[in-house]
Short mmCIF file of N, CA and C in Angstrom, two decimals:
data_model
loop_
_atom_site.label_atom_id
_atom_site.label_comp_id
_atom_site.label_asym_id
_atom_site.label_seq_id
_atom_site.Cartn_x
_atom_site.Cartn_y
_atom_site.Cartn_z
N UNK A 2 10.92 22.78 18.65
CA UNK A 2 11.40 22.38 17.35
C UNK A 2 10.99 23.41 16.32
N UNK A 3 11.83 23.75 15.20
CA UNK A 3 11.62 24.45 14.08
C UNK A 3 10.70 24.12 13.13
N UNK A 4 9.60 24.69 12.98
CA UNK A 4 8.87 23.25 11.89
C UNK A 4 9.12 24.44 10.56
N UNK A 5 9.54 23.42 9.73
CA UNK A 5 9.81 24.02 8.52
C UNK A 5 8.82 24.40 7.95
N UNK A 6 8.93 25.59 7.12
CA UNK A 6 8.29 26.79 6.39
C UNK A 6 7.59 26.62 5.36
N UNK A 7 8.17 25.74 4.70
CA UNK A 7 7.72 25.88 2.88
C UNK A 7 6.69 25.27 2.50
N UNK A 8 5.67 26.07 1.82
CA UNK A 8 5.01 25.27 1.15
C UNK A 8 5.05 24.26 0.27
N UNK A 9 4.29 23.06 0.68
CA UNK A 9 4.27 22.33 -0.36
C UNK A 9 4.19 22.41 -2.16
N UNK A 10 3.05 22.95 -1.78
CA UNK A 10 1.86 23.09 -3.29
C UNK A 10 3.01 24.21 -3.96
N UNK A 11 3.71 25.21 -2.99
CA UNK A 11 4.66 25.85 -3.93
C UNK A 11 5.65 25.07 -4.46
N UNK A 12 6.59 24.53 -3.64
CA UNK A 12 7.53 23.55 -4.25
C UNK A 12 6.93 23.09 -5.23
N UNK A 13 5.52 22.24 -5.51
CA UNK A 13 5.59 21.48 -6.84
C UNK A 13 5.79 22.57 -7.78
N UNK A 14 4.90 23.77 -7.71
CA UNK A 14 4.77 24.45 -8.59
C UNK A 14 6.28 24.96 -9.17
N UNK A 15 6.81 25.39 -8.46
CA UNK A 15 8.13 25.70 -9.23
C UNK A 15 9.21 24.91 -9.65
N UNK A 16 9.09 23.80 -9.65
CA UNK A 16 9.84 22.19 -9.57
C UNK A 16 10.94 22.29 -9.00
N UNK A 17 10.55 22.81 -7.31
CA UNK A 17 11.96 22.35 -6.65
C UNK A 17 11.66 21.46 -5.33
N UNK A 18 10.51 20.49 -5.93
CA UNK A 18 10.58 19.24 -5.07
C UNK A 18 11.97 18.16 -5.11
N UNK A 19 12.47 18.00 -3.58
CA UNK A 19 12.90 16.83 -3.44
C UNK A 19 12.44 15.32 -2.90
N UNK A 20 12.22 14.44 -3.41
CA UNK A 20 12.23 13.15 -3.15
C UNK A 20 12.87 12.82 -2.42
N UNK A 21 12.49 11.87 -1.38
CA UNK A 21 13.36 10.68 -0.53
C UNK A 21 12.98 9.53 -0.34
N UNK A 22 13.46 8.93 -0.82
CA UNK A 22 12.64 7.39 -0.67
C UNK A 22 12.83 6.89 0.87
N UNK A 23 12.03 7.09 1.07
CA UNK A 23 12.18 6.39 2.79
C UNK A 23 11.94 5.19 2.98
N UNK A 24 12.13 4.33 2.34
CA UNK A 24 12.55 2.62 2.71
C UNK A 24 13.24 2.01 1.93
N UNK A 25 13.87 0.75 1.95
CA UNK A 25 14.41 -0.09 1.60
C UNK A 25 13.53 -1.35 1.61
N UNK A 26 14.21 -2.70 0.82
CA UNK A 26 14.13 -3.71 0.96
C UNK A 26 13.21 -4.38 2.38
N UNK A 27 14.86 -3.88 3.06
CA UNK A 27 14.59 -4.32 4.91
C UNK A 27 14.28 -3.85 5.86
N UNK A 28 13.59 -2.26 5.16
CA UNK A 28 12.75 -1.64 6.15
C UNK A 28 12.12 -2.34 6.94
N UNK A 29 11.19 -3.26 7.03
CA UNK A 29 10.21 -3.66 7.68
C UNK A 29 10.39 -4.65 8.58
N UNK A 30 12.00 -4.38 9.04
CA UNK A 30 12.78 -5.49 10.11
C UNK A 30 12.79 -4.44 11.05
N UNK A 31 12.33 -2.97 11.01
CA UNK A 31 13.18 -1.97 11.39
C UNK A 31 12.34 -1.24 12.31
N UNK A 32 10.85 -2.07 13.28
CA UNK A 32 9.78 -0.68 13.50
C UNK A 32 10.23 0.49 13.09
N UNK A 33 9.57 0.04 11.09
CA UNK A 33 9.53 1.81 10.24
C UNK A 33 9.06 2.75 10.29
N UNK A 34 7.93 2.77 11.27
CA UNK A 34 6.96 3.78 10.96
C UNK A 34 7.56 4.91 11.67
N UNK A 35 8.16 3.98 13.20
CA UNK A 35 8.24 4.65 13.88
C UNK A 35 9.70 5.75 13.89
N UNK A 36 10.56 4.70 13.32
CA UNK A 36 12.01 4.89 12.95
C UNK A 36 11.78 6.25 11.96
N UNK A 37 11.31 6.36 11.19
CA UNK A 37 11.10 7.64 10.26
C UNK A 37 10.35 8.66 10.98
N UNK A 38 9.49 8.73 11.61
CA UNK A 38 9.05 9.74 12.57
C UNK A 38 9.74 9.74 13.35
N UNK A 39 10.65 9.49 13.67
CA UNK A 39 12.24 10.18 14.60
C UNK A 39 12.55 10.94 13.74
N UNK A 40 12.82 10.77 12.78
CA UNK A 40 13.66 11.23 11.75
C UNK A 40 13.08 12.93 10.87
N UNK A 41 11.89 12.89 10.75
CA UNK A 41 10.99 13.73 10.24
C UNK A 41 11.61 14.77 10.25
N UNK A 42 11.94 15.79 11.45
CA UNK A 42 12.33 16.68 11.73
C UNK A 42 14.15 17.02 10.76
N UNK A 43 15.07 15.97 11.01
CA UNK A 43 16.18 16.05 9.87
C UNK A 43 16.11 15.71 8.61
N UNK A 44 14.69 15.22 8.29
CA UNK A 44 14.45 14.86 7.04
C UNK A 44 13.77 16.27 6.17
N UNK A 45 12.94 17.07 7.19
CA UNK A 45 12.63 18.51 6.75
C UNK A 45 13.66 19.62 6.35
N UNK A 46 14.70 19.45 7.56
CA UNK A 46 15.72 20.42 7.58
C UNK A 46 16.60 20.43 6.55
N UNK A 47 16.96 18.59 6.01
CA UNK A 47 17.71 18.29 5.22
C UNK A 47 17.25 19.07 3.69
N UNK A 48 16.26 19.46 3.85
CA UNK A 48 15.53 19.75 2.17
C UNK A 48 14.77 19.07 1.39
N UNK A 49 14.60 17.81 1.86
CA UNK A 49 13.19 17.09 1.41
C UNK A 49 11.88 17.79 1.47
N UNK A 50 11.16 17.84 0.64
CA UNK A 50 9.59 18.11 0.10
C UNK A 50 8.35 16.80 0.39
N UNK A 51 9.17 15.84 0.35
CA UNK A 51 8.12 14.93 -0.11
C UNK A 51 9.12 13.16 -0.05
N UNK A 52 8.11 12.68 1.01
CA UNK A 52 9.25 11.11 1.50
C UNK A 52 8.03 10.46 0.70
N UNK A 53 8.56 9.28 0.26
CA UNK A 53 8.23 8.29 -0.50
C UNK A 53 8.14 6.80 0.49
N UNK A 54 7.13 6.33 0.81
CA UNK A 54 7.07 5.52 1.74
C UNK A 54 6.72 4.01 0.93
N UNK A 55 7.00 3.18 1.94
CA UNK A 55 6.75 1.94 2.06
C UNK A 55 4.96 1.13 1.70
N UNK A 56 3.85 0.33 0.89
CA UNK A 56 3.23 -0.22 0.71
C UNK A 56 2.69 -0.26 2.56
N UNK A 57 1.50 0.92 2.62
CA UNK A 57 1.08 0.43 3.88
C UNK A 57 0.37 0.00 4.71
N UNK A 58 -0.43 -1.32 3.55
CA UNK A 58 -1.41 -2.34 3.73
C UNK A 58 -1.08 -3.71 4.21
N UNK A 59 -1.43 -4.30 5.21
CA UNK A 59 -1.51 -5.68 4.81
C UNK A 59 -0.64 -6.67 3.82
N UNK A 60 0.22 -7.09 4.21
CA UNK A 60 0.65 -7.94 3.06
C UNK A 60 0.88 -9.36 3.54
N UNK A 61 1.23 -9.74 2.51
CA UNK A 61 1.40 -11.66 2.78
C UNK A 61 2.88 -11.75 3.08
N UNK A 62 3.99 -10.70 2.21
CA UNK A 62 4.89 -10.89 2.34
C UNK A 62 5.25 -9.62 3.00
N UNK A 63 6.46 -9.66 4.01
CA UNK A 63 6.93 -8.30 4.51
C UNK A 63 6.70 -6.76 3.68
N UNK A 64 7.40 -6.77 3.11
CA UNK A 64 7.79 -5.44 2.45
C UNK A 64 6.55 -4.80 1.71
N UNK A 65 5.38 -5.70 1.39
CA UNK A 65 4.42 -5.06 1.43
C UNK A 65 4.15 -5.23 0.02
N UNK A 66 4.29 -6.03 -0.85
CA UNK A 66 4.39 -6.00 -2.53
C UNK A 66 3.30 -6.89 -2.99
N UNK A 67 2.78 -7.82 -1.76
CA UNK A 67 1.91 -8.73 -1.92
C UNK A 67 1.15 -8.77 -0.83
N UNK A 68 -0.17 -7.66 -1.51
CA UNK A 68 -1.32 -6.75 -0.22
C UNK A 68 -2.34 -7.77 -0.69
N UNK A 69 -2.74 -9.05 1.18
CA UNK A 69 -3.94 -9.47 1.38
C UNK A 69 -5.29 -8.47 1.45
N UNK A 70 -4.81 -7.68 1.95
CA UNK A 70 -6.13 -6.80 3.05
C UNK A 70 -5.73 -5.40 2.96
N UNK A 71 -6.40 -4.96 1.20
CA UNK A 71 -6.37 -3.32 1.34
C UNK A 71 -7.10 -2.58 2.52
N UNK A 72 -7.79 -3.21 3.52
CA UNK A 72 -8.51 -1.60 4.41
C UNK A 72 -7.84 -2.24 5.57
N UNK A 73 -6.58 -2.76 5.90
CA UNK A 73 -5.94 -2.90 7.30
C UNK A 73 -4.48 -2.45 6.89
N UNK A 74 -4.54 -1.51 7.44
CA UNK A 74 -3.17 -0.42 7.69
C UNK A 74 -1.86 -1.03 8.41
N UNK A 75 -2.17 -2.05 9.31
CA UNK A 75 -1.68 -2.81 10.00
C UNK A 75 -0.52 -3.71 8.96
N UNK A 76 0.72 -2.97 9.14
CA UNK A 76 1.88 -4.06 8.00
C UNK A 76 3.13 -4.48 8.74
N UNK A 77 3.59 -4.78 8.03
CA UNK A 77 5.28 -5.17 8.92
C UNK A 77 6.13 -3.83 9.21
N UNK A 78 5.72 -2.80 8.73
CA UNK A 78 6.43 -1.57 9.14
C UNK A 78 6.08 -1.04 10.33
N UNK A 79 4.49 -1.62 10.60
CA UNK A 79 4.10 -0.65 12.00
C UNK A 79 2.39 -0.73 11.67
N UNK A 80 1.91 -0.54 12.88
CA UNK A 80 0.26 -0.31 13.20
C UNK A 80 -0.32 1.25 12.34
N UNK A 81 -1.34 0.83 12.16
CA UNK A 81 -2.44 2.10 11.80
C UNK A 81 -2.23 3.04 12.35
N UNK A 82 -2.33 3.16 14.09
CA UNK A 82 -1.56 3.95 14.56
C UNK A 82 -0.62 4.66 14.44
N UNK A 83 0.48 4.43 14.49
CA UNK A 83 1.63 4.30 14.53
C UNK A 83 2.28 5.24 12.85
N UNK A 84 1.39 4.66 12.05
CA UNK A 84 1.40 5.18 10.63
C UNK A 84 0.61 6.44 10.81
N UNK A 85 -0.54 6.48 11.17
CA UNK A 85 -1.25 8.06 11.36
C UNK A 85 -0.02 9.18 12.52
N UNK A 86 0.39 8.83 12.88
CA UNK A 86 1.32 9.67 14.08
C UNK A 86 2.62 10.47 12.80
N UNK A 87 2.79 9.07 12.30
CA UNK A 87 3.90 9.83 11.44
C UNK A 87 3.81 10.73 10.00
N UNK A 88 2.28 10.50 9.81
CA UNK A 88 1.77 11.29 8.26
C UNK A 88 1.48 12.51 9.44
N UNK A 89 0.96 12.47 10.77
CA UNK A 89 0.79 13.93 11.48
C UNK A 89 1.88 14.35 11.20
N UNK A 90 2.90 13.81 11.82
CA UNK A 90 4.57 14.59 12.04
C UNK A 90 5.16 14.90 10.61
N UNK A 91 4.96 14.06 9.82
CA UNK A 91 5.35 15.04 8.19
C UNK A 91 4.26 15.99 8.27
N UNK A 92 2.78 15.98 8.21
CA UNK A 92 2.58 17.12 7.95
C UNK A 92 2.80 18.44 8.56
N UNK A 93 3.54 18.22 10.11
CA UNK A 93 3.76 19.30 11.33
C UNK A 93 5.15 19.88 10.05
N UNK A 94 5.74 19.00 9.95
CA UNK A 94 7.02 19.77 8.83
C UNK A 94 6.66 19.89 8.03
N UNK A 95 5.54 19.67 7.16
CA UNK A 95 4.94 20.38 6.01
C UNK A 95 6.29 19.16 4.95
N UNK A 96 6.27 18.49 4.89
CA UNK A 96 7.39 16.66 4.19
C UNK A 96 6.09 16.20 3.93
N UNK A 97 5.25 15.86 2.41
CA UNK A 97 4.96 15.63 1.93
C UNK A 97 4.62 14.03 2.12
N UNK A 98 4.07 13.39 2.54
CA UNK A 98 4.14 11.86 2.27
C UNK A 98 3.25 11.42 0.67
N UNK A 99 4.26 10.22 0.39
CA UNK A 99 3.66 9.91 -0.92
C UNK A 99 3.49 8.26 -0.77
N UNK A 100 2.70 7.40 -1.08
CA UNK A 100 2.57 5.93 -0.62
C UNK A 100 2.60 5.38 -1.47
N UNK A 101 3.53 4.05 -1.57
CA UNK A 101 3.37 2.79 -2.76
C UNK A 101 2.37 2.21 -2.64
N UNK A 102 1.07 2.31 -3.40
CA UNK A 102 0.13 1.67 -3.18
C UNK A 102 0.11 0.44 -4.59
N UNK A 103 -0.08 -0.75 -3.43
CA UNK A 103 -0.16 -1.84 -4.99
C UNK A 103 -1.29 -2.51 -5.46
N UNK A 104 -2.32 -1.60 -5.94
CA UNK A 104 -3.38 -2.45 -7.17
C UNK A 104 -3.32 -3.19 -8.26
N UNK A 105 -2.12 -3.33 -8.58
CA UNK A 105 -2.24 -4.04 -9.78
C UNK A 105 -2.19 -5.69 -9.51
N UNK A 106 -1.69 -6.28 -8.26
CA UNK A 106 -2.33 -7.63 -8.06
C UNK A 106 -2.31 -7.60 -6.63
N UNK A 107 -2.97 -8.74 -6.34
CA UNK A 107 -3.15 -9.47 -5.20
C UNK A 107 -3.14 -10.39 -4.59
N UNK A 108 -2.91 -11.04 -3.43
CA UNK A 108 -3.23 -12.14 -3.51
C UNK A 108 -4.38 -12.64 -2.00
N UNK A 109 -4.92 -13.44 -2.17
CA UNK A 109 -6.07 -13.72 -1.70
C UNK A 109 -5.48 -14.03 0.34
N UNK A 110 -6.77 -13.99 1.49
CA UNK A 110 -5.98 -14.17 2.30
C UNK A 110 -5.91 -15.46 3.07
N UNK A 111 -6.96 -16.50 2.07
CA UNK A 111 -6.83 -18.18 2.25
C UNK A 111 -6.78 -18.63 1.64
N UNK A 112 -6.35 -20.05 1.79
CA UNK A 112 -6.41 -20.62 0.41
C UNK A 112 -7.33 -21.35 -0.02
N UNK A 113 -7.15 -21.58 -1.40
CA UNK A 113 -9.23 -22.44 -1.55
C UNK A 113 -8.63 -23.44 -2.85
N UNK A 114 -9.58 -23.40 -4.07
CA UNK A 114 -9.05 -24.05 -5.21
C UNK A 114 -8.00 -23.97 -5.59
N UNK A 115 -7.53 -25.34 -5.55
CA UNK A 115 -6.43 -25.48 -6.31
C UNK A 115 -4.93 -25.52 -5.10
N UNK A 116 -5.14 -24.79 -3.83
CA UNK A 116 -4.13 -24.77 -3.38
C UNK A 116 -3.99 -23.28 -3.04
N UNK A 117 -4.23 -22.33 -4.04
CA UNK A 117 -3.03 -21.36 -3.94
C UNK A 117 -4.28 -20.21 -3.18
N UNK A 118 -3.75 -19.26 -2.92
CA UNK A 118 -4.26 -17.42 -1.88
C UNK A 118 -5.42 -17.11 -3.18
N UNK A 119 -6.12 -17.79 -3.35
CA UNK A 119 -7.10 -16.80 -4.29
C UNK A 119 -8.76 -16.82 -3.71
N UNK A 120 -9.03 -16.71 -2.32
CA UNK A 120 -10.17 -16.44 -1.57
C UNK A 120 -9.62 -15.10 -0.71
N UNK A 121 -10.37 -14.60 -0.79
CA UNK A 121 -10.56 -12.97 0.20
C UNK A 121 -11.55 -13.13 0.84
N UNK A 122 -11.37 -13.64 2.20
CA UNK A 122 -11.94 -13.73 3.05
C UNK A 122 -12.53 -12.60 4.29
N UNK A 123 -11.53 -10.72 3.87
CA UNK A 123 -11.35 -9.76 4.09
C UNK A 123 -12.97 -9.20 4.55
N UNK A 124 -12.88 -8.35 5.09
CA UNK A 124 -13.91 -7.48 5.03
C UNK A 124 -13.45 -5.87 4.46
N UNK A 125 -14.72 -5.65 3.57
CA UNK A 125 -15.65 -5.82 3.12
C UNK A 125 -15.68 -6.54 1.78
N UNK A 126 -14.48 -7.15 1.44
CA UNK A 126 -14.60 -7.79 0.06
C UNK A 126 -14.57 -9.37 0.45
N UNK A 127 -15.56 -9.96 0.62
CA UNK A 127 -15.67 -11.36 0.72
C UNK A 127 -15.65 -11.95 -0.38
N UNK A 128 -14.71 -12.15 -1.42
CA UNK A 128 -14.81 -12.81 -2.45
C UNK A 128 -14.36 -14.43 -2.39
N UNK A 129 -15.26 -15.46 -3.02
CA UNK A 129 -14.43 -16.80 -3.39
C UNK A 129 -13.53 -16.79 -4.50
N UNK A 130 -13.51 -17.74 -4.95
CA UNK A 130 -12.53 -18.23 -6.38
C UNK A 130 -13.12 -17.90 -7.11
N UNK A 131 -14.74 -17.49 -7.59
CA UNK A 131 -14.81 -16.71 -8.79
C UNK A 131 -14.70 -15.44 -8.87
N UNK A 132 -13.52 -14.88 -8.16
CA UNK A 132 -13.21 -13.60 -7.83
C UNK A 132 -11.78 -13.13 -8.91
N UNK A 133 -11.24 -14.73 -9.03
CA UNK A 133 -9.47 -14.81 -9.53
C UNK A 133 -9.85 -15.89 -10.85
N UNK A 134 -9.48 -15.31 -12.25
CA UNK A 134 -9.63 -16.03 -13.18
C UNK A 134 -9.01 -17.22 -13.00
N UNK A 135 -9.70 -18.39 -14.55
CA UNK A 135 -9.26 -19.52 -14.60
C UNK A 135 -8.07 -20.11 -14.68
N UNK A 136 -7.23 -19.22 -15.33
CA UNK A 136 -5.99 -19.37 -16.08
C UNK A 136 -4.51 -18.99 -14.55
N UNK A 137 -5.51 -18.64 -13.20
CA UNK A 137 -4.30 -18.38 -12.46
C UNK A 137 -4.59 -18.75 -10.98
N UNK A 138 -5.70 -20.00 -11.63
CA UNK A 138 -6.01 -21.01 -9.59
C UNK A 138 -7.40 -20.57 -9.76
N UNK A 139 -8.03 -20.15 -10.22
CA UNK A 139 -9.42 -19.33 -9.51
C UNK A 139 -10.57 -19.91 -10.53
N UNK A 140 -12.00 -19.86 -10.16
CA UNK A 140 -13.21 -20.15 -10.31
C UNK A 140 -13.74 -19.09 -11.82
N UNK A 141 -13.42 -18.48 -11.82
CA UNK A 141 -13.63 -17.14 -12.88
C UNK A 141 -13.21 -17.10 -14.26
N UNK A 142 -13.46 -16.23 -14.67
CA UNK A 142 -13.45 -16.24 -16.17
C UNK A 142 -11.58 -16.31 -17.16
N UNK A 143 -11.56 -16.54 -18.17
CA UNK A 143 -10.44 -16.51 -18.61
C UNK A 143 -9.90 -15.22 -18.44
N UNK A 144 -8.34 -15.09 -18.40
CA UNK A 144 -7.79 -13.49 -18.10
C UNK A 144 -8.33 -12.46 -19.56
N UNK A 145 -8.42 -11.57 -19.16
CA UNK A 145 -8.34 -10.41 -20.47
C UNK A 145 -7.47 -9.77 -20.57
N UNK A 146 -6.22 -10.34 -19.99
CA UNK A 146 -5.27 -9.47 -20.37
C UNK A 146 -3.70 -10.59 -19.92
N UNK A 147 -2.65 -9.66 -19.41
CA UNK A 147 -1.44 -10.61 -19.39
C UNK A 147 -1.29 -11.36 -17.79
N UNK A 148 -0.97 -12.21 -17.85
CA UNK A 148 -0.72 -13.19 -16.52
C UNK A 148 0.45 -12.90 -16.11
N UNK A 149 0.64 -12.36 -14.78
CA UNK A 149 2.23 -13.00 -13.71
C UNK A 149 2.01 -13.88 -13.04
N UNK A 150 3.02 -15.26 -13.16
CA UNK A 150 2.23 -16.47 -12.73
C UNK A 150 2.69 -15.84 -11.15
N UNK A 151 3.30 -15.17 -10.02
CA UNK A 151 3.34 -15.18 -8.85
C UNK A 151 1.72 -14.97 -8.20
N UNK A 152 1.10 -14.41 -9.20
CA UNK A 152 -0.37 -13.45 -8.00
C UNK A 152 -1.47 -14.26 -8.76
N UNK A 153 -2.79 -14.23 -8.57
CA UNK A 153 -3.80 -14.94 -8.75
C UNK A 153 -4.56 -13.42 -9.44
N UNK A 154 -4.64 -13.48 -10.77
CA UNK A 154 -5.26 -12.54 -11.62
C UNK A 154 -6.57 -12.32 -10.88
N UNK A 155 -7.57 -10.71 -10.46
CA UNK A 155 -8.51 -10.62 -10.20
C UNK A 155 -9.19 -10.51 -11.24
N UNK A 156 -10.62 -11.31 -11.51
CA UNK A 156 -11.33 -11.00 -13.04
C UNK A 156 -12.19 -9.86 -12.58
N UNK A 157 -11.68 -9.19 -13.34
CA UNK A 157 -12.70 -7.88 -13.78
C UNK A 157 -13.93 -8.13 -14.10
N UNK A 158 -13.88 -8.92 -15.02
CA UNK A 158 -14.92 -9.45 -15.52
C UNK A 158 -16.47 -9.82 -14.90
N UNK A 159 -16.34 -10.32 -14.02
CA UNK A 159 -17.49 -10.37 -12.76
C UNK A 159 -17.72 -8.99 -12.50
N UNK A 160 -19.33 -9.42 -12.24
CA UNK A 160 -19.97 -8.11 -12.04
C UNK A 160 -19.92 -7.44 -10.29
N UNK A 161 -19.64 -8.48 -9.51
CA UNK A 161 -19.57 -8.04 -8.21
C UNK A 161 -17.81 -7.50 -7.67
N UNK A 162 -17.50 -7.81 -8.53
CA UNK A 162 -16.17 -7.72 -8.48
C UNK A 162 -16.20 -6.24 -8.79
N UNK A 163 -16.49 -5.62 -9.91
CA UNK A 163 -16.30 -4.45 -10.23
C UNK A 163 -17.30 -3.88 -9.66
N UNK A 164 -18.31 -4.39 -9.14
CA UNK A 164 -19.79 -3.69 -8.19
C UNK A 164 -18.31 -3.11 -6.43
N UNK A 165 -17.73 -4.06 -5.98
CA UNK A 165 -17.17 -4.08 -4.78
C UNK A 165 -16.03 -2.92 -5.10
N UNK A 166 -15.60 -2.77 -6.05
CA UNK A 166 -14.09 -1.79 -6.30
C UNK A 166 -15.12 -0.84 -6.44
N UNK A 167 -15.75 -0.77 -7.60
CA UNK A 167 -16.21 0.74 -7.42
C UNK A 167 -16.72 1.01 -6.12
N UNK A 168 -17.06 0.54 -5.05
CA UNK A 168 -18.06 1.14 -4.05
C UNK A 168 -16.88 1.20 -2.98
N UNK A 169 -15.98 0.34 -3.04
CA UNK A 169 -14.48 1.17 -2.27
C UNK A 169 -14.18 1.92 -2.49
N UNK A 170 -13.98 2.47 -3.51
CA UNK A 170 -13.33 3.53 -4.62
C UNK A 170 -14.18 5.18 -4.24
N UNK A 171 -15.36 5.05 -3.57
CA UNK A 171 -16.29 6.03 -3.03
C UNK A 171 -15.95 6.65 -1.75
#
């Protein structure tokens, strides 16, 4: 196989990166991981720089928009595995991978007060309900900021809460 030439870090620099969004909706009906590492090789040739992938944590729901368990790689697109094979094979073509990663909510991976996903029962973040403010199912403090009633607000506010992100974050 031809493995394509170009540098990355040059492409950005001269802005002749191309984008490809490599999923859809219903990717994750599709063993994706693997389905796109077929593909790698016409996705290089084609003139792509840089594929835009799929949320590839854990989620509650398929597509990956609602991540139980940030440190399990394991999603509806495909295994940890399976996902490391294909960030090898973009990087053998020098195709850029770029990941939807979703921090801005969550939802818990049992349920506790009230009914709804706001316990993380995960490792290494064992949090209860005073993990998810008052105002959205949870044990914790009022929100400090705006509510989407779908996800269970994480309070910042707690000190172990922001003790546990920062020490992921390392």
């Amino acid at each position: 196989e031809n493995v394509q030439q170009t540098d990355p870090a040059a492409v950005l620099r001269n802005g002749r990166e191309i984008l490809l969004q490599a999923f859809n909706w219903e990717s994750h009906k599709h063993d994706w991981w693997r389905n796109i590492e077929k593909k790698v090789p016409d996705i290089a040739k084609s003139g792509f720089t840089s594929a835009w992938l799929p949320p590839p944590t854990h989620s509650f729901a398929p597509q990956g928009y609602t991540p139980q368990n940030l440190y399990s790689l394991n999603s509806a697109y495909g295994s940890d595995y399976v996902l490391k094979a294909l960030l090898s094979k973009m990087k053998q073509y020098k195709v850029r991978a770029m990941a939807d990663i979703v921090i801005n909510h969550r939802v818990g991976t049992t349920q506790g007060h009230g009914g709804t996903y706001n316990r993380f029962d995960g490792i290494p973040l064992a949090w209860d309900e005073r993990a998810v403010t008052s105002c959205t199912g949870g044990r914790g403090n009022r929100s400090t900021g705006d509510n989407f009633p779908g996800f269970p607000n994480v309070d910042h506010t707690q000190h172990f809460v922001r003790k546990d992100i920062t020490d992921w974050l390392r």
